[in-house]
Amino acid sequence: MRRELEYTIDQAEYFWTDSKGVLGYIANESSRFHVFVANRVQGIQDNTFVDQWKYVESKQNPADEASRGL
């Protein structure tokens, strides 16, 4: 976003997921995954730090509103 918007963001970036499994994948440095998962996890690990990732309960995840209905 920074590159595309040419906008300076001076604060720390955080990423949120409602999947503890995803957090485990991102933090894992030794296990091998299926190619599909491995490619996505590698992309996340290459571009972010593990401590930037946070957990949010599904019920509190605003990104879920479109899929779970209101």
mmCIF file of N, CA and C in Angstrom:
data_model
loop_
_atom_site.group_PDB
_atom_site.id
_atom_site.type_symbol
_atom_site.label_atom_id
_atom_site.label_comp_id
_atom_site.label_asym_id
_atom_site.label_seq_id
_atom_site.Cartn_x
_atom_site.Cartn_y
_atom_site.Cartn_z
ATOM 1 N N MET A 1 0.823 -1.179 0.000
ATOM 2 C CA MET A 1 0.000 0.000 0.000
ATOM 3 C C MET A 1 0.870 1.245 0.000
ATOM 4 N N ARG A 2 1.924 1.206 0.764
ATOM 5 C CA ARG A 2 2.793 2.388 0.821
ATOM 6 C C ARG A 2 3.312 2.758 -0.563
ATOM 7 N N ARG A 3 3.757 1.762 -1.299
ATOM 8 C CA ARG A 3 4.332 2.006 -2.618
ATOM 9 C C ARG A 3 3.255 2.478 -3.599
ATOM 10 N N GLU A 4 2.125 1.826 -3.594
ATOM 11 C CA GLU A 4 1.064 2.150 -4.554
ATOM 12 C C GLU A 4 0.413 3.500 -4.275
ATOM 13 N N LEU A 5 0.221 3.828 -3.021
ATOM 14 C CA LEU A 5 -0.444 5.071 -2.672
ATOM 15 C C LEU A 5 0.511 6.242 -2.543
ATOM 16 N N GLU A 6 1.800 5.962 -2.548
ATOM 17 C CA GLU A 6 2.824 6.994 -2.350
ATOM 18 C C GLU A 6 2.487 7.823 -1.106
ATOM 19 N N TYR A 7 2.174 7.096 -0.046
ATOM 20 C CA TYR A 7 1.757 7.710 1.207
ATOM 21 C C TYR A 7 2.678 7.247 2.311
ATOM 22 N N THR A 8 3.138 8.168 3.136
ATOM 23 C CA THR A 8 4.033 7.828 4.229
ATOM 24 C C THR A 8 3.236 7.429 5.465
ATOM 25 N N ILE A 9 3.522 6.228 5.957
ATOM 26 C CA ILE A 9 2.899 5.735 7.181
ATOM 27 C C ILE A 9 4.008 5.623 8.218
ATOM 28 N N ASP A 10 3.913 6.411 9.266
ATOM 29 C CA ASP A 10 4.974 6.460 10.268
ATOM 30 C C ASP A 10 4.755 5.495 11.431
ATOM 31 N N GLN A 11 3.608 4.856 11.487
ATOM 32 C CA GLN A 11 3.316 3.980 12.604
ATOM 33 C C GLN A 11 3.561 2.524 12.221
ATOM 34 N N ALA A 12 3.664 1.700 13.238
ATOM 35 C CA ALA A 12 3.875 0.270 13.020
ATOM 36 C C ALA A 12 2.669 -0.345 12.309
ATOM 37 N N GLU A 13 2.923 -1.350 11.505
ATOM 38 C CA GLU A 13 1.858 -2.054 10.799
ATOM 39 C C GLU A 13 1.546 -3.356 11.524
ATOM 40 N N TYR A 14 0.272 -3.685 11.601
ATOM 41 C CA TYR A 14 -0.158 -4.948 12.185
ATOM 42 C C TYR A 14 -1.128 -5.619 11.232
ATOM 43 N N PHE A 15 -1.132 -6.921 11.277
ATOM 44 C CA PHE A 15 -2.011 -7.720 10.440
ATOM 45 C C PHE A 15 -2.807 -8.628 11.356
ATOM 46 N N TRP A 16 -4.083 -8.806 11.039
ATOM 47 C CA TRP A 16 -4.983 -9.529 11.920
ATOM 48 C C TRP A 16 -5.555 -10.750 11.218
ATOM 49 N N THR A 17 -5.707 -11.835 11.962
ATOM 50 C CA THR A 17 -6.344 -13.040 11.452
ATOM 51 C C THR A 17 -7.194 -13.654 12.547
ATOM 52 N N ASP A 18 -8.263 -14.330 12.120
ATOM 53 C CA ASP A 18 -9.096 -15.032 13.099
ATOM 54 C C ASP A 18 -8.787 -16.529 13.077
ATOM 55 N N SER A 19 -7.611 -16.874 12.578
ATOM 56 C CA SER A 19 -7.194 -18.276 12.506
ATOM 57 C C SER A 19 -5.893 -18.481 13.270
ATOM 58 N N LYS A 20 -5.977 -19.238 14.340
ATOM 59 C CA LYS A 20 -4.761 -19.562 15.079
ATOM 60 C C LYS A 20 -3.863 -20.482 14.265
ATOM 61 N N GLY A 21 -4.467 -21.261 13.374
ATOM 62 C CA GLY A 21 -3.686 -22.111 12.475
ATOM 63 C C GLY A 21 -2.798 -21.291 11.560
ATOM 64 N N VAL A 22 -3.335 -20.211 11.021
ATOM 65 C CA VAL A 22 -2.552 -19.318 10.162
ATOM 66 C C VAL A 22 -1.391 -18.723 10.945
ATOM 67 N N LEU A 23 -1.637 -18.307 12.174
ATOM 68 C CA LEU A 23 -0.548 -17.762 12.997
ATOM 69 C C LEU A 23 0.537 -18.814 13.207
ATOM 70 N N GLY A 24 0.134 -20.065 13.373
ATOM 71 C CA GLY A 24 1.102 -21.150 13.523
ATOM 72 C C GLY A 24 1.926 -21.347 12.261
ATOM 73 N N TYR A 25 1.271 -21.292 11.111
ATOM 74 C CA TYR A 25 2.001 -21.418 9.842
ATOM 75 C C TYR A 25 3.031 -20.305 9.697
ATOM 76 N N ILE A 26 2.610 -19.079 9.993
ATOM 77 C CA ILE A 26 3.487 -17.925 9.821
ATOM 78 C C ILE A 26 4.689 -18.007 10.758
ATOM 79 N N ALA A 27 4.479 -18.481 11.972
ATOM 80 C CA ALA A 27 5.560 -18.567 12.956
ATOM 81 C C ALA A 27 6.479 -19.766 12.717
ATOM 82 N N ASN A 28 6.020 -20.744 11.955
ATOM 83 C CA ASN A 28 6.768 -21.980 11.750
ATOM 84 C C ASN A 28 7.916 -21.771 10.777
ATOM 85 N N GLU A 29 9.107 -22.174 11.189
ATOM 86 C CA GLU A 29 10.282 -22.039 10.334
ATOM 87 C C GLU A 29 10.846 -23.387 9.911
ATOM 88 N N SER A 30 10.279 -24.488 10.403
ATOM 89 C CA SER A 30 10.900 -25.779 10.128
ATOM 90 C C SER A 30 10.012 -26.752 9.351
ATOM 91 N N SER A 31 8.713 -26.680 9.499
ATOM 92 C CA SER A 31 7.846 -27.651 8.833
ATOM 93 C C SER A 31 7.701 -27.347 7.352
ATOM 94 N N ARG A 32 7.444 -28.398 6.609
ATOM 95 C CA ARG A 32 7.166 -28.257 5.184
ATOM 96 C C ARG A 32 5.665 -28.347 4.984
ATOM 97 N N PHE A 33 5.168 -27.549 4.076
ATOM 98 C CA PHE A 33 3.748 -27.515 3.780
ATOM 99 C C PHE A 33 3.521 -27.930 2.331
ATOM 100 N N HIS A 34 2.269 -28.204 2.000
ATOM 101 C CA HIS A 34 1.925 -28.431 0.601
ATOM 102 C C HIS A 34 2.294 -27.170 -0.187
ATOM 103 N N VAL A 35 2.582 -27.324 -1.461
ATOM 104 C CA VAL A 35 3.082 -26.224 -2.293
ATOM 105 C C VAL A 35 2.193 -24.990 -2.197
ATOM 106 N N PHE A 36 0.892 -25.170 -2.297
ATOM 107 C CA PHE A 36 -0.039 -24.038 -2.255
ATOM 108 C C PHE A 36 0.142 -23.226 -0.979
ATOM 109 N N VAL A 37 0.138 -23.907 0.159
ATOM 110 C CA VAL A 37 0.292 -23.240 1.456
ATOM 111 C C VAL A 37 1.703 -22.694 1.601
ATOM 112 N N ALA A 38 2.696 -23.481 1.215
ATOM 113 C CA ALA A 38 4.100 -23.076 1.369
ATOM 114 C C ALA A 38 4.386 -21.774 0.637
ATOM 115 N N ASN A 39 3.859 -21.626 -0.571
ATOM 116 C CA ASN A 39 4.105 -20.399 -1.352
ATOM 117 C C ASN A 39 3.506 -19.182 -0.675
ATOM 118 N N ARG A 40 2.317 -19.323 -0.135
ATOM 119 C CA ARG A 40 1.676 -18.188 0.525
ATOM 120 C C ARG A 40 2.349 -17.845 1.854
ATOM 121 N N VAL A 41 2.690 -18.862 2.609
ATOM 122 C CA VAL A 41 3.377 -18.631 3.887
ATOM 123 C C VAL A 41 4.733 -17.971 3.634
ATOM 124 N N GLN A 42 5.449 -18.443 2.626
ATOM 125 C CA GLN A 42 6.757 -17.867 2.313
ATOM 126 C C GLN A 42 6.626 -16.396 1.933
ATOM 127 N N GLY A 43 5.606 -16.063 1.158
ATOM 128 C CA GLY A 43 5.379 -14.663 0.795
ATOM 129 C C GLY A 43 5.116 -13.791 2.005
ATOM 130 N N ILE A 44 4.338 -14.304 2.945
ATOM 131 C CA ILE A 44 4.049 -13.564 4.176
ATOM 132 C C ILE A 44 5.320 -13.425 5.006
ATOM 133 N N GLN A 45 6.082 -14.507 5.154
ATOM 134 C CA GLN A 45 7.318 -14.465 5.952
ATOM 135 C C GLN A 45 8.363 -13.543 5.331
ATOM 136 N N ASP A 46 8.387 -13.460 4.010
ATOM 137 C CA ASP A 46 9.361 -12.595 3.326
ATOM 138 C C ASP A 46 9.035 -11.117 3.471
ATOM 139 N N ASN A 47 7.764 -10.788 3.690
ATOM 140 C CA ASN A 47 7.348 -9.387 3.670
ATOM 141 C C ASN A 47 6.857 -8.835 5.000
ATOM 142 N N THR A 48 6.763 -9.694 6.013
ATOM 143 C CA THR A 48 6.317 -9.231 7.329
ATOM 144 C C THR A 48 7.134 -9.928 8.416
ATOM 145 N N PHE A 49 6.969 -9.459 9.631
ATOM 146 C CA PHE A 49 7.585 -10.092 10.795
ATOM 147 C C PHE A 49 6.496 -10.812 11.584
ATOM 148 N N VAL A 50 6.864 -11.904 12.223
ATOM 149 C CA VAL A 50 5.897 -12.690 12.988
ATOM 150 C C VAL A 50 5.192 -11.832 14.038
ATOM 151 N N ASP A 51 5.915 -10.940 14.690
ATOM 152 C CA ASP A 51 5.305 -10.139 15.755
ATOM 153 C C ASP A 51 4.333 -9.074 15.239
ATOM 154 N N GLN A 52 4.230 -8.906 13.932
ATOM 155 C CA GLN A 52 3.243 -7.992 13.372
ATOM 156 C C GLN A 52 1.861 -8.644 13.276
ATOM 157 N N TRP A 53 1.804 -9.952 13.409
ATOM 158 C CA TRP A 53 0.557 -10.698 13.243
ATOM 159 C C TRP A 53 -0.143 -10.867 14.577
ATOM 160 N N LYS A 54 -1.430 -10.567 14.608
ATOM 161 C CA LYS A 54 -2.234 -10.621 15.827
ATOM 162 C C LYS A 54 -3.487 -11.457 15.578
ATOM 163 N N TYR A 55 -4.028 -11.987 16.651
ATOM 164 C CA TYR A 55 -5.241 -12.795 16.591
ATOM 165 C C TYR A 55 -6.453 -11.968 16.982
ATOM 166 N N VAL A 56 -7.550 -12.155 16.259
ATOM 167 C CA VAL A 56 -8.819 -11.526 16.600
ATOM 168 C C VAL A 56 -9.889 -12.620 16.571
ATOM 169 N N GLU A 57 -10.752 -12.644 17.562
ATOM 170 C CA GLU A 57 -11.852 -13.610 17.597
ATOM 171 C C GLU A 57 -12.727 -13.410 16.359
ATOM 172 N N SER A 58 -13.248 -14.492 15.830
ATOM 173 C CA SER A 58 -14.098 -14.415 14.639
ATOM 174 C C SER A 58 -15.279 -13.458 14.829
ATOM 175 N N LYS A 59 -15.882 -13.494 15.996
ATOM 176 C CA LYS A 59 -17.039 -12.631 16.259
ATOM 177 C C LYS A 59 -16.680 -11.144 16.254
ATOM 178 N N GLN A 60 -15.409 -10.844 16.475
ATOM 179 C CA GLN A 60 -14.966 -9.446 16.510
ATOM 180 C C GLN A 60 -14.254 -9.027 15.228
ATOM 181 N N ASN A 61 -14.193 -9.909 14.248
ATOM 182 C CA ASN A 61 -13.473 -9.643 13.012
ATOM 183 C C ASN A 61 -14.379 -8.934 12.011
ATOM 184 N N PRO A 62 -14.177 -7.639 11.783
ATOM 185 C CA PRO A 62 -15.054 -6.912 10.859
ATOM 186 C C PRO A 62 -14.941 -7.413 9.420
ATOM 187 N N ALA A 63 -13.859 -8.055 9.063
ATOM 188 C CA ALA A 63 -13.711 -8.576 7.718
ATOM 189 C C ALA A 63 -14.649 -9.744 7.457
ATOM 190 N N ASP A 64 -15.155 -10.363 8.509
ATOM 191 C CA ASP A 64 -16.063 -11.505 8.375
ATOM 192 C C ASP A 64 -17.515 -11.079 8.101
ATOM 193 N N GLU A 65 -17.827 -9.821 8.234
ATOM 194 C CA GLU A 65 -19.219 -9.392 8.100
ATOM 195 C C GLU A 65 -19.827 -9.777 6.760
ATOM 196 N N ALA A 66 -19.062 -9.699 5.706
ATOM 197 C CA ALA A 66 -19.590 -10.020 4.377
ATOM 198 C C ALA A 66 -19.922 -11.505 4.254
ATOM 199 N N SER A 67 -19.165 -12.358 4.927
ATOM 200 C CA SER A 67 -19.376 -13.793 4.773
ATOM 201 C C SER A 67 -20.348 -14.392 5.794
ATOM 202 N N ARG A 68 -20.483 -13.781 6.962
ATOM 203 C CA ARG A 68 -21.352 -14.382 7.966
ATOM 204 C C ARG A 68 -22.704 -13.702 8.076
ATOM 205 N N GLY A 69 -22.883 -12.616 7.363
ATOM 206 C CA GLY A 69 -24.158 -11.915 7.395
ATOM 207 C C GLY A 69 -24.333 -11.080 8.649
ATOM 208 N N LEU A 70 -25.208 -10.145 8.568
ATOM 209 C CA LEU A 70 -25.442 -9.233 9.710
ATOM 210 C C LEU A 70 -26.883 -9.306 10.164
#
